[in-house]
Short mmCIF file of C-alpha atoms and ligand atoms in Angstrom, two decimals:
data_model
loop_
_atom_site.label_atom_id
_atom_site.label_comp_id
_atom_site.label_asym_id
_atom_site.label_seq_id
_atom_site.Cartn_x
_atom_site.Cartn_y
_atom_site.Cartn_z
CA UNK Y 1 0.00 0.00 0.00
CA UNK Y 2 1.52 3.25 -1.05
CA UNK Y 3 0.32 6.88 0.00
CA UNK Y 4 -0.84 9.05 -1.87
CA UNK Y 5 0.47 11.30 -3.66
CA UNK Y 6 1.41 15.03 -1.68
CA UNK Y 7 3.31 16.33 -4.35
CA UNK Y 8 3.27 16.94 -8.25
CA UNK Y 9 6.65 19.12 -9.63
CA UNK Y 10 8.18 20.04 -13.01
CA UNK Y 11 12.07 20.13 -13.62
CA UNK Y 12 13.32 21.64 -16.68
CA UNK Y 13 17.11 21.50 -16.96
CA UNK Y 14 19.36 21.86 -19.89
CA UNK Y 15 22.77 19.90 -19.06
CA UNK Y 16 23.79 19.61 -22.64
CA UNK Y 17 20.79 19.69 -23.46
CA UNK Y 18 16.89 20.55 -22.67
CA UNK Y 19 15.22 17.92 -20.86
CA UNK Y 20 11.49 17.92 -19.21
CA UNK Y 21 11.12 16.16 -16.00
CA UNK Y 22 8.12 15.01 -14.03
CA UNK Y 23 8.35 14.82 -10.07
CA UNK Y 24 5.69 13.12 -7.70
CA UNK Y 25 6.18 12.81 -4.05
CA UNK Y 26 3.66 10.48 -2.05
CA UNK Y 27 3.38 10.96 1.70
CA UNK Y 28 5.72 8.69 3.01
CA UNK Y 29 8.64 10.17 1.07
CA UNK Y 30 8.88 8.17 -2.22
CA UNK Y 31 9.62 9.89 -5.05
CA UNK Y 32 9.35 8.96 -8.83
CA UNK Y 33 10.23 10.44 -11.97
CA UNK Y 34 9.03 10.64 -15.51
CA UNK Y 35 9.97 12.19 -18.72
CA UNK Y 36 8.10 14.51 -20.62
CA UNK Y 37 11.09 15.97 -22.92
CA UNK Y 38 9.26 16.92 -26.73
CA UNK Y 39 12.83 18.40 -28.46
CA UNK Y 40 12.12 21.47 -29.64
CA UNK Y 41 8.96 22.22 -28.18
CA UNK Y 42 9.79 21.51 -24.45
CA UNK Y 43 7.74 24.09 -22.59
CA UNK Y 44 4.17 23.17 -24.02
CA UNK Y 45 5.02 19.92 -21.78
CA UNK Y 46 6.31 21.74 -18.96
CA UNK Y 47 2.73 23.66 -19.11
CA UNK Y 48 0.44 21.05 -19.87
CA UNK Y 49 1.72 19.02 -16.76
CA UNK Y 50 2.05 22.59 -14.74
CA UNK Y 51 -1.14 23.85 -15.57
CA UNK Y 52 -3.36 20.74 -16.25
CA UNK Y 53 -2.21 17.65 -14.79
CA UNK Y 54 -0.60 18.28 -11.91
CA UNK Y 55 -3.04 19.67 -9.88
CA UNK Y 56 -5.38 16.80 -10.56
CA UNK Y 57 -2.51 14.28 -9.30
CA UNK Y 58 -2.07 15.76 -5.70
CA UNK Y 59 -4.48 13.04 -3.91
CA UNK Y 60 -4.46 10.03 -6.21
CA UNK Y 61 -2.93 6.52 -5.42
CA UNK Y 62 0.50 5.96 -7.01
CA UNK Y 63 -0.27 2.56 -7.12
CA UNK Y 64 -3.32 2.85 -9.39
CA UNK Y 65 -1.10 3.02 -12.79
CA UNK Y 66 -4.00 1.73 -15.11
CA UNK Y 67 -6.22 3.75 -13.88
CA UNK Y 68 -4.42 6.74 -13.64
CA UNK Y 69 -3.51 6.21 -17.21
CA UNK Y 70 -6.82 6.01 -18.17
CA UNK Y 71 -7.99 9.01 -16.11
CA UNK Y 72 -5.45 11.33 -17.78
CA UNK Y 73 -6.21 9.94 -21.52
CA UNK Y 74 -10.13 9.74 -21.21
CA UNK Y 75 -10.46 12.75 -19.21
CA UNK Y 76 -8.73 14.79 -21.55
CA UNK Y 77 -11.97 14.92 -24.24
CA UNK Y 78 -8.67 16.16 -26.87
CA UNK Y 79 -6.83 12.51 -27.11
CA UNK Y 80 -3.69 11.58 -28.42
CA UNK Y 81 -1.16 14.14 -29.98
CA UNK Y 82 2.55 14.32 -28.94
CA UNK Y 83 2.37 17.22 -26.39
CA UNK Y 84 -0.81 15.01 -24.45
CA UNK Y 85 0.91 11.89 -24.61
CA UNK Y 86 4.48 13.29 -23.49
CA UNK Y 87 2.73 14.21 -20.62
CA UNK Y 88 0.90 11.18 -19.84
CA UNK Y 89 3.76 9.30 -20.65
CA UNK Y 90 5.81 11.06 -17.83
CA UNK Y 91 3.39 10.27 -15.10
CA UNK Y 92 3.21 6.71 -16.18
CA UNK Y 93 7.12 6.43 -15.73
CA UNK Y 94 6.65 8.07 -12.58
CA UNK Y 95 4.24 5.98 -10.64
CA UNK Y 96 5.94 3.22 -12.18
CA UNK Y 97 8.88 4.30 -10.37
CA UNK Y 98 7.00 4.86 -6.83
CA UNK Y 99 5.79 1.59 -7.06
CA UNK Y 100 8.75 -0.09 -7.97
CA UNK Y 101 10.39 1.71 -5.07
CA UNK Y 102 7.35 0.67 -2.82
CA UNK Y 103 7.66 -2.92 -3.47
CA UNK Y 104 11.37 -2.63 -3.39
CA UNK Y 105 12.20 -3.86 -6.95
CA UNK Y 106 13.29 -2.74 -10.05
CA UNK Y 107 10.98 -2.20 -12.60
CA UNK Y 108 11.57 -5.29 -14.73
CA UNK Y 109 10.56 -7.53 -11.77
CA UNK Y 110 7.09 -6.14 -11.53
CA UNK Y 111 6.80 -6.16 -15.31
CA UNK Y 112 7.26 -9.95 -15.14
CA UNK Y 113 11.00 -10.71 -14.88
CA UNK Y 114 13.72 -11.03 -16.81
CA UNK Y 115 13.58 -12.88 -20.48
CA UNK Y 116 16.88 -12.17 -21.22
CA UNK Y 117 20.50 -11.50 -20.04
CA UNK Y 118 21.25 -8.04 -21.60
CA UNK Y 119 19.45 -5.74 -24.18
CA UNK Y 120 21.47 -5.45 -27.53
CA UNK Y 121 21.77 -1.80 -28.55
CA UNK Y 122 22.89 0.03 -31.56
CA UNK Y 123 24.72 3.01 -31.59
CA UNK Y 124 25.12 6.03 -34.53
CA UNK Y 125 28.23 6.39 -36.45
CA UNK Y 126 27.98 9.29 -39.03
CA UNK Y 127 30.70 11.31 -41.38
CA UNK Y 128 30.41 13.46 -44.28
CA UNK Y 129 32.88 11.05 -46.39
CA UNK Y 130 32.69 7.17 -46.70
CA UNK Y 131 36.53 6.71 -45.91
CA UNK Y 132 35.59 8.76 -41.88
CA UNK Y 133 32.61 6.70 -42.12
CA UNK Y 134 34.05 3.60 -42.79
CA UNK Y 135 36.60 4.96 -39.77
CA UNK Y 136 33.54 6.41 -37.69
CA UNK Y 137 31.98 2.54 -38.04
CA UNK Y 138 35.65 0.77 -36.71
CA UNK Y 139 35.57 3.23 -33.79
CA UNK Y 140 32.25 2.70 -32.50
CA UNK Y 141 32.86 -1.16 -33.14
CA UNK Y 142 36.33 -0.86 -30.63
CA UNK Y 143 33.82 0.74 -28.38
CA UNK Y 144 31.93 -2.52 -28.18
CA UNK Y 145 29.13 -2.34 -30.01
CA UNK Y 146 27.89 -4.92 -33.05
CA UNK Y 147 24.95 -2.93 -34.21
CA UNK Y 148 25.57 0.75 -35.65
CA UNK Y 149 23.61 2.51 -37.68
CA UNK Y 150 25.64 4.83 -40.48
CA UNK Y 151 24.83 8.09 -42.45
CA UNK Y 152 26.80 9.87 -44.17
CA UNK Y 153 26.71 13.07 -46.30
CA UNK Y 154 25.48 13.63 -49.83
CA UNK Y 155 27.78 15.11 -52.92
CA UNK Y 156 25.91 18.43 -53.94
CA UNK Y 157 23.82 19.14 -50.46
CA UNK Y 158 25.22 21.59 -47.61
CA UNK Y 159 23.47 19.64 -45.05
CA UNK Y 160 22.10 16.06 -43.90
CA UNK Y 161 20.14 14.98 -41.67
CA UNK Y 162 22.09 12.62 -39.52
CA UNK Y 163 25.74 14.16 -40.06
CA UNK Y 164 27.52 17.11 -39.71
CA UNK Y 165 30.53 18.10 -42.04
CA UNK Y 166 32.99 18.44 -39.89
CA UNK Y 167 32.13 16.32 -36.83
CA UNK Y 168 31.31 12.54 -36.11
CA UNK Y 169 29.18 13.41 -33.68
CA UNK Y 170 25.87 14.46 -34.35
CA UNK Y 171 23.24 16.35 -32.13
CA UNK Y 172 20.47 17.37 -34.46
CA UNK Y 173 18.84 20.48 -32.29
CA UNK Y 174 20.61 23.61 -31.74
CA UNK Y 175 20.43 25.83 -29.69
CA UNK Y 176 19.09 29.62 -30.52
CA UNK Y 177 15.62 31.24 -31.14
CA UNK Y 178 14.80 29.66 -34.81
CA UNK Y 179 15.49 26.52 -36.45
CA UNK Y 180 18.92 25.67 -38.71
CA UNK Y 181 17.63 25.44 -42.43
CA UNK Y 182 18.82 22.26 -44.06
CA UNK Y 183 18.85 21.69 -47.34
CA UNK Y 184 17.41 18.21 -49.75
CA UNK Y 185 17.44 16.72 -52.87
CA UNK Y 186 15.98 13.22 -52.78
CA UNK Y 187 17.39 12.22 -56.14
CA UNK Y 188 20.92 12.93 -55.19
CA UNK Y 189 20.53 10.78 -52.03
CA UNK Y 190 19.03 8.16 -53.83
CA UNK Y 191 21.98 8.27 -56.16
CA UNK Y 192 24.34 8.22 -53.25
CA UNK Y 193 23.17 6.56 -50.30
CA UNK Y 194 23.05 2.43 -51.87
CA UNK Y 195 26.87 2.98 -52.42
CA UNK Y 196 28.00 4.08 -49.21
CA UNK Y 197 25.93 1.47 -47.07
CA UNK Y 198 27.31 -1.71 -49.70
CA UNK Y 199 30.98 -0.05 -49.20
CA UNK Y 200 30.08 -0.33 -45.75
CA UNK Y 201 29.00 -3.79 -45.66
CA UNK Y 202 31.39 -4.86 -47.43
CA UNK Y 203 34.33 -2.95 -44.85
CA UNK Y 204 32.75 -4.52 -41.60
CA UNK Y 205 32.13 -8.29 -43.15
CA UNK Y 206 28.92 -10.01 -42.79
CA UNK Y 207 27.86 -9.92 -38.81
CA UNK Y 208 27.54 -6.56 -37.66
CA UNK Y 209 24.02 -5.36 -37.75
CA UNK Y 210 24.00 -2.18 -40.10
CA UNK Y 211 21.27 0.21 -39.57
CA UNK Y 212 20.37 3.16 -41.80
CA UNK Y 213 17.43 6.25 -41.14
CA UNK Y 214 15.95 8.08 -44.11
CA UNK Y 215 14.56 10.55 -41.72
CA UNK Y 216 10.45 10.27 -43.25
CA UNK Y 217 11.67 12.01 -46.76
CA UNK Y 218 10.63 9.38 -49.65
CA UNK Y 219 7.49 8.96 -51.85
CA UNK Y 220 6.44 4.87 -51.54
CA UNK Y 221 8.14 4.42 -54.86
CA UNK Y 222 11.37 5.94 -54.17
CA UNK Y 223 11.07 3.95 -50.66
CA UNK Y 224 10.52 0.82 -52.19
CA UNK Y 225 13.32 1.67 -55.13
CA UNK Y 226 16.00 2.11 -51.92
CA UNK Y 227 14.65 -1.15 -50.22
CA UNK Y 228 15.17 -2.53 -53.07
CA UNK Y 229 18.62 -1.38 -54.29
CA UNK Y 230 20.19 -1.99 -50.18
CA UNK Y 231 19.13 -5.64 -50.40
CA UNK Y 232 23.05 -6.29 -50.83
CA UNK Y 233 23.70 -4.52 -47.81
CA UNK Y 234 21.92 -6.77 -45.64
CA UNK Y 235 20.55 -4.39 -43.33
CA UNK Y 236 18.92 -4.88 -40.12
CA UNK Y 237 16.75 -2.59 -41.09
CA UNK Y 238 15.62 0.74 -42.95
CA UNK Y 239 14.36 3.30 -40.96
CA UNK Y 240 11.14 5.66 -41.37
CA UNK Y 241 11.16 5.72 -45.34
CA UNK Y 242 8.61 7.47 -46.05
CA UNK Y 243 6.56 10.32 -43.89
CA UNK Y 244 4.65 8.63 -40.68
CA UNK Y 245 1.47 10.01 -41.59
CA UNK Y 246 1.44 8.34 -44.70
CA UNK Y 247 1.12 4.69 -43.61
CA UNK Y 248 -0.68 2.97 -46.95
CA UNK Y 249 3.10 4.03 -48.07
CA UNK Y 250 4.00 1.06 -46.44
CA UNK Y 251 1.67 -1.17 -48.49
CA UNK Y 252 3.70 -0.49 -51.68
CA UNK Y 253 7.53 -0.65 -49.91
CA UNK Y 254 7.00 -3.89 -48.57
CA UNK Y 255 5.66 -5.36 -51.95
CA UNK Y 256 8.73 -4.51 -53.51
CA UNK Y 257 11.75 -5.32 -50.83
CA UNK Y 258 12.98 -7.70 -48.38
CA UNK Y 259 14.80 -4.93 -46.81
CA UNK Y 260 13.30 -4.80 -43.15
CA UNK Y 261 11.01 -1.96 -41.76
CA UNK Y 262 11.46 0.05 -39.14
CA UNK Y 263 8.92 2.91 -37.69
CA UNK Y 264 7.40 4.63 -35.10
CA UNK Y 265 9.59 7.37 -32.83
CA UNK Y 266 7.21 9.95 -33.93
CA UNK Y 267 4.27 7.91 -33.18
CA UNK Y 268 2.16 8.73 -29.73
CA UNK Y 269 -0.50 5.99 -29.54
CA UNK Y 270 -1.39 2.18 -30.51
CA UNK Y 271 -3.63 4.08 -33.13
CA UNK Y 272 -0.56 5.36 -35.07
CA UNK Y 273 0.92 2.06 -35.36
CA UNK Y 274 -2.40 -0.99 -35.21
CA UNK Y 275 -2.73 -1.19 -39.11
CA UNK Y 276 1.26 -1.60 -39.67
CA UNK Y 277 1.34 -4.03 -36.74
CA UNK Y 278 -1.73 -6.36 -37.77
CA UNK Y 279 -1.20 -5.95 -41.88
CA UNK Y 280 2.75 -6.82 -40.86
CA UNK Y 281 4.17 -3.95 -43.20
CA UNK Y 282 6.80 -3.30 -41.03
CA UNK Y 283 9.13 -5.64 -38.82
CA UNK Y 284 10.55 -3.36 -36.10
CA UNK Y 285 8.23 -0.74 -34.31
CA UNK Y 286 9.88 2.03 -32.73
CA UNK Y 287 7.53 3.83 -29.87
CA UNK Y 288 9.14 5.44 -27.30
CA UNK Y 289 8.58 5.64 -23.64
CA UNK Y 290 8.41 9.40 -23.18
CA UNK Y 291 5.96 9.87 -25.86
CA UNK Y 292 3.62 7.04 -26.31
CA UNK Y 293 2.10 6.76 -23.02
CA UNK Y 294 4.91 5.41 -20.99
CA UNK Y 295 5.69 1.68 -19.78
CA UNK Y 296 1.42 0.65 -19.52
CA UNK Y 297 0.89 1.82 -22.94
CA UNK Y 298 4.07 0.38 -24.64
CA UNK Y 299 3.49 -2.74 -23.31
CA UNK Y 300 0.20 -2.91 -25.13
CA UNK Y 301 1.92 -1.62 -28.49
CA UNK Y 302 4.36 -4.71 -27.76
CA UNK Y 303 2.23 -7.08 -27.18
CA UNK Y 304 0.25 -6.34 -30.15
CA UNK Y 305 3.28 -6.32 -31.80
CA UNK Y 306 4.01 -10.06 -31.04
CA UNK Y 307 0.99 -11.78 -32.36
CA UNK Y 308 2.57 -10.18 -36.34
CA UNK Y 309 6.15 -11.40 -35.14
CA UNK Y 310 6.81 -7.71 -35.34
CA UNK Y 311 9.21 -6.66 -32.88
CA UNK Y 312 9.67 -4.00 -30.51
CA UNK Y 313 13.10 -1.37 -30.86
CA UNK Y 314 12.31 1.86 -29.07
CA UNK Y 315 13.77 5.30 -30.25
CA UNK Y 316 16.61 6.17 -28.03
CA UNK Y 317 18.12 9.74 -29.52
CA UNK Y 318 19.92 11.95 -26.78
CA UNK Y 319 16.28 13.54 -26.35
CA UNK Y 320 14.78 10.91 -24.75
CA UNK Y 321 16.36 11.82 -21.12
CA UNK Y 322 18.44 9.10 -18.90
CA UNK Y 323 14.93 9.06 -17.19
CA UNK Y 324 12.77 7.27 -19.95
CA UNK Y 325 15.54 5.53 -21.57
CA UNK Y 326 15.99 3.43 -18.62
CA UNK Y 327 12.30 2.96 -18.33
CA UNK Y 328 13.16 1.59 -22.04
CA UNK Y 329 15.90 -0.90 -20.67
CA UNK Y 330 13.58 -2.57 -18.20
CA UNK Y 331 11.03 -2.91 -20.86
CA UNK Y 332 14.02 -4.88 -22.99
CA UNK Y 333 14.77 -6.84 -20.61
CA UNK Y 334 10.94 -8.41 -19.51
CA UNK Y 335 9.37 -7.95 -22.89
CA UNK Y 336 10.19 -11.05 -25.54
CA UNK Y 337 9.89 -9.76 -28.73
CA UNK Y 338 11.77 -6.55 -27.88
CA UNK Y 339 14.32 -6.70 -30.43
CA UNK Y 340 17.25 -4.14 -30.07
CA UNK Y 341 17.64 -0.47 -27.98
CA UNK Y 342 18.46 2.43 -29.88
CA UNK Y 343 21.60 4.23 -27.56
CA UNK Y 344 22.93 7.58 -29.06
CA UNK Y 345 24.62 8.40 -25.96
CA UNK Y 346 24.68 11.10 -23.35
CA UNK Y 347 26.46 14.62 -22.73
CA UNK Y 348 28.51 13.75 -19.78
CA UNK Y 349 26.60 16.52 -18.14
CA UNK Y 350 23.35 14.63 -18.89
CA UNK Y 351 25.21 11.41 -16.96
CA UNK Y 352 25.92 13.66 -14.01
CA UNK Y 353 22.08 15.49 -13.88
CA UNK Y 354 20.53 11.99 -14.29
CA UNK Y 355 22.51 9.39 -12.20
CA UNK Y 356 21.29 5.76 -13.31
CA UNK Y 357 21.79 2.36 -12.46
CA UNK Y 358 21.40 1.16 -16.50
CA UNK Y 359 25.21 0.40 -17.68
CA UNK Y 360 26.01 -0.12 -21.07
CA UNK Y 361 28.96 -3.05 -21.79
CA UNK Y 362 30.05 -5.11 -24.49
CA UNK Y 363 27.14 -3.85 -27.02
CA UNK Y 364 24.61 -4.52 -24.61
CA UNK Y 365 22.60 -2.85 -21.80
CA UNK Y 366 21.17 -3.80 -18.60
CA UNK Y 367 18.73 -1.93 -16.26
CA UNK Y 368 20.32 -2.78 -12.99
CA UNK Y 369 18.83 -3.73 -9.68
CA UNK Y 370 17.87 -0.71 -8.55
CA UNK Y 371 14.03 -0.52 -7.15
CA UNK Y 372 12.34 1.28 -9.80
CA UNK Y 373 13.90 3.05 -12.61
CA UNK Y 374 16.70 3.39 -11.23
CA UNK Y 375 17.58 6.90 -12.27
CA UNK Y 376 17.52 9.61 -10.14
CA UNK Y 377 17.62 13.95 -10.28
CA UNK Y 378 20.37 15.85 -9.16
CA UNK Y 379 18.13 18.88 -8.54
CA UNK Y 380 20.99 21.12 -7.44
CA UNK Y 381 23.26 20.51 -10.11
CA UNK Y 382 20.11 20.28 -12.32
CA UNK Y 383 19.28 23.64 -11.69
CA UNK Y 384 23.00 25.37 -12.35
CA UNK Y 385 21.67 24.46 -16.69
CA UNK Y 386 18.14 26.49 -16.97
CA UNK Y 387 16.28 25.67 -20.21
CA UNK Y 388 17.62 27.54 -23.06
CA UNK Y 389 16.21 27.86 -26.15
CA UNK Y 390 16.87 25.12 -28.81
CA UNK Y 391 15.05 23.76 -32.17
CA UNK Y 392 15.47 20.93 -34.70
CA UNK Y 393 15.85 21.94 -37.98
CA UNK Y 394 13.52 22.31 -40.72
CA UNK Y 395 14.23 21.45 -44.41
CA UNK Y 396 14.05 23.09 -48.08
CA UNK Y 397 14.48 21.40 -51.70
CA UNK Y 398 16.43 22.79 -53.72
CA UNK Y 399 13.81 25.11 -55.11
CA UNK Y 400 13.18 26.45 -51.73
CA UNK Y 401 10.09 24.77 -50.96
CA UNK Y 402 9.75 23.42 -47.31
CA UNK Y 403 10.17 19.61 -47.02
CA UNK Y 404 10.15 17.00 -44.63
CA UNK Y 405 13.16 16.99 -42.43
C1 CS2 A 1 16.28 9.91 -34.96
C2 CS2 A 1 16.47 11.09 -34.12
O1 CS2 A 1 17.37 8.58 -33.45
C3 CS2 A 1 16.74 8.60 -34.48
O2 CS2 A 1 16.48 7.65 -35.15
O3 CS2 A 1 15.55 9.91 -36.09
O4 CS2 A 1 17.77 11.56 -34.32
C4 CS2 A 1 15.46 12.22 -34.33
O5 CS2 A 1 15.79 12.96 -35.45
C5 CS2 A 1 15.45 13.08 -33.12
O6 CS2 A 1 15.12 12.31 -32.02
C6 CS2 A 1 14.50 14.25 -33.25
O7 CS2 A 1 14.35 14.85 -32.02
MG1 MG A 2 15.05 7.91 -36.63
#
């Protein structure tokens, strides 16, 4: 039996970068955390759980997650949308934090127990050229990991989603009043981007999972045409081809390739994702904790997800804070047909704000035994990095017209 809950708190903090927190206290001192971080649009979170949720949480049983759930979503009258579900999604990791605290466990226990040893992960390795890819790819490898997913940039373009010219590192918001202004051609990527992946391939040998995102920016044909022409390449998969609302697209793509499917970071609900799952036009869905309702609701996506052998690989960009991504690593570990963790990485700062008991080792990661998430807020050194403004970029063709990003 947990008490109730006494208090209901917001923590923005910007170590590296901007990251919404949710913070519920129940009476007898737990405290659990949740993560409502939207990039780019983090302080319509911060208000929706300021202004509209959180007074209706002061006084409600922790350990009532369902129904809490259900409360927020219902009650709203305006379902579903990414701002809504951010913030449902945070108070879902929260009280499944008090209660794993309550009971003493970590959250994988009380989600059913471990399937699995460790969580495979993939990692991003990006550079302009293939020869620093090709480098990029070796270095992330020495670092342990046997999935990586690789981008690189495109002859006649300024800009790419994915990499930046001169780094290997790559951080897609920055920081200032108004988003960067990429630029796109999708015929000189598609004249590009088979090469690069088969000159990967054929640099790292046959076992390394390879992993490549075209970012939402293809017609159905052109995404069945690239399916089609990275067949050699063996991916693991091919990442958000064409744009999410657009899901007949999918119909057409999967005619056409063998080259697997992967979707769904941009996707808030089971709604987004039923017709992909039960028609089985994709193989990997890719819901996040923070913004598709948390742990309760994921776990429905998932187990959808099963029945059509389609497996579960939530987004993990450096967004998502330490806070959700964990809640992600004790869904790997109890869920079966969670496939592979996407793990971008972490300023240091972002390590330091958010101290977790999820390790990463050997390519794989493990939630720990902490009870409950297992990550916790460092509210004073939280609150030395106040939110600062930040966007993601937007795109133009060539002609100047705005595209998808
Ligand atoms: C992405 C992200 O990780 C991914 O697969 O597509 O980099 C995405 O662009 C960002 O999370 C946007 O905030
Ligand atoms: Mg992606």
């Amino acid at each position: 039996m947990t008490d109730r809950i006494i208090g209901a708190e917001v923590i923005v903090t910007s170590p590296g970068r901007n990251y919404v927190t949710l913070k519920l206290q129940t009476a007898d001192g737990l405290v659990g955390y949740g993560d409502a971080t939207v990039n780019g649009r983090e302080l319509a979170v911060a208000s929706y759980l300021r202004d509209h949720i959180n007074p209706l949480l002061v006084g409600i049983d922790p350990a009532q997650i369902e129904d809490t759930w259900q409360y927020l979503y219902r009650g709203a009258y305006w379902r579903r949308g990414p701002i809504t579900m951010a913030a449902i999604s945070a108070v879902d990791l929260a009280v499944w934090d008090i209660k794993g605290k309550a009971a003493g466990m970590p959250v994988y226990q009380l989600l059913g127990g471990a399937v699995r040893d460790r969580i495979l992960a993939y990692t991003h390795a990006s550079a302009w050229e293939l020869p620093e890819l090709l480098d990029t790819v070796d270095a992330r490898r020495q670092d342990g990991f046997r999935a990586v997913r690789a981008q690189s940039g495109v002859p006649g373009l300024e800009t790419v989603y994915g990499v930046h010219r001169d780094a290997h590192d790559y951080e897609p918001a920055s920081r200032g009043t108004a988003p960067v202004v990429e630029s796109w051609d999708t015929d000189a990527y598609l004249r590009h981007a088979p090469s690069v992946l088969t000159a990967v391939r054929e640099h790292v040998g046959p076992e390394l999972a390879l992993l490549h995102d075209a970012h939402h920016r293809l017609t159905p044909q052109q995404a069945a045409r690239l399916g089609k022409e990275l067949e050699p390449a063996d991916l693991f998969w091919l990442e958000d081809v064409t744009p999410a609302e657009n899901q007949d697209a999918l119909r057409l793509v999967r005619q056409h390739t063998t080259t697997p499917l992967a979707i769904g970071e941009v996707f808030n609900t089971i709604y987004d994702c039923k017709d992909l799952i039960t028609e089985q036009l994709i193989d990997f869905i890719r819901v996040a904790a923070a913004h598709a309702g948390g742990i309760s609701h994921l776990r429905k996506i998932f187990a959808l997800a099963d029945v059509y052998q389609v497996r579960a690989a939530p987004h993990g960009p450096s967004d998502v804070s330490p806070v959700s991504f964990g809640a992600s690593v004790h869904l790997g570990l109890s869920t079966h047909n969670f496939a592979i963790q996407e793990y971008m990485g972490y300023d240091p700062l972002a390590h330091e704000v958010f101290p977790h008991s999820w390790s990463f080792s050997d390519g794989y990661l493990h939630p720990g035994e902490a009870p409950g998430l297992g990550v916790e807020v460092d509210e004073q050194l939280a609150a030395k990095f106040p939110y600062e403004p930040a966007y993601l970029p937007v795109a133009r063709t060539l002609d100047g017209a705005m595209t998808d990003w």
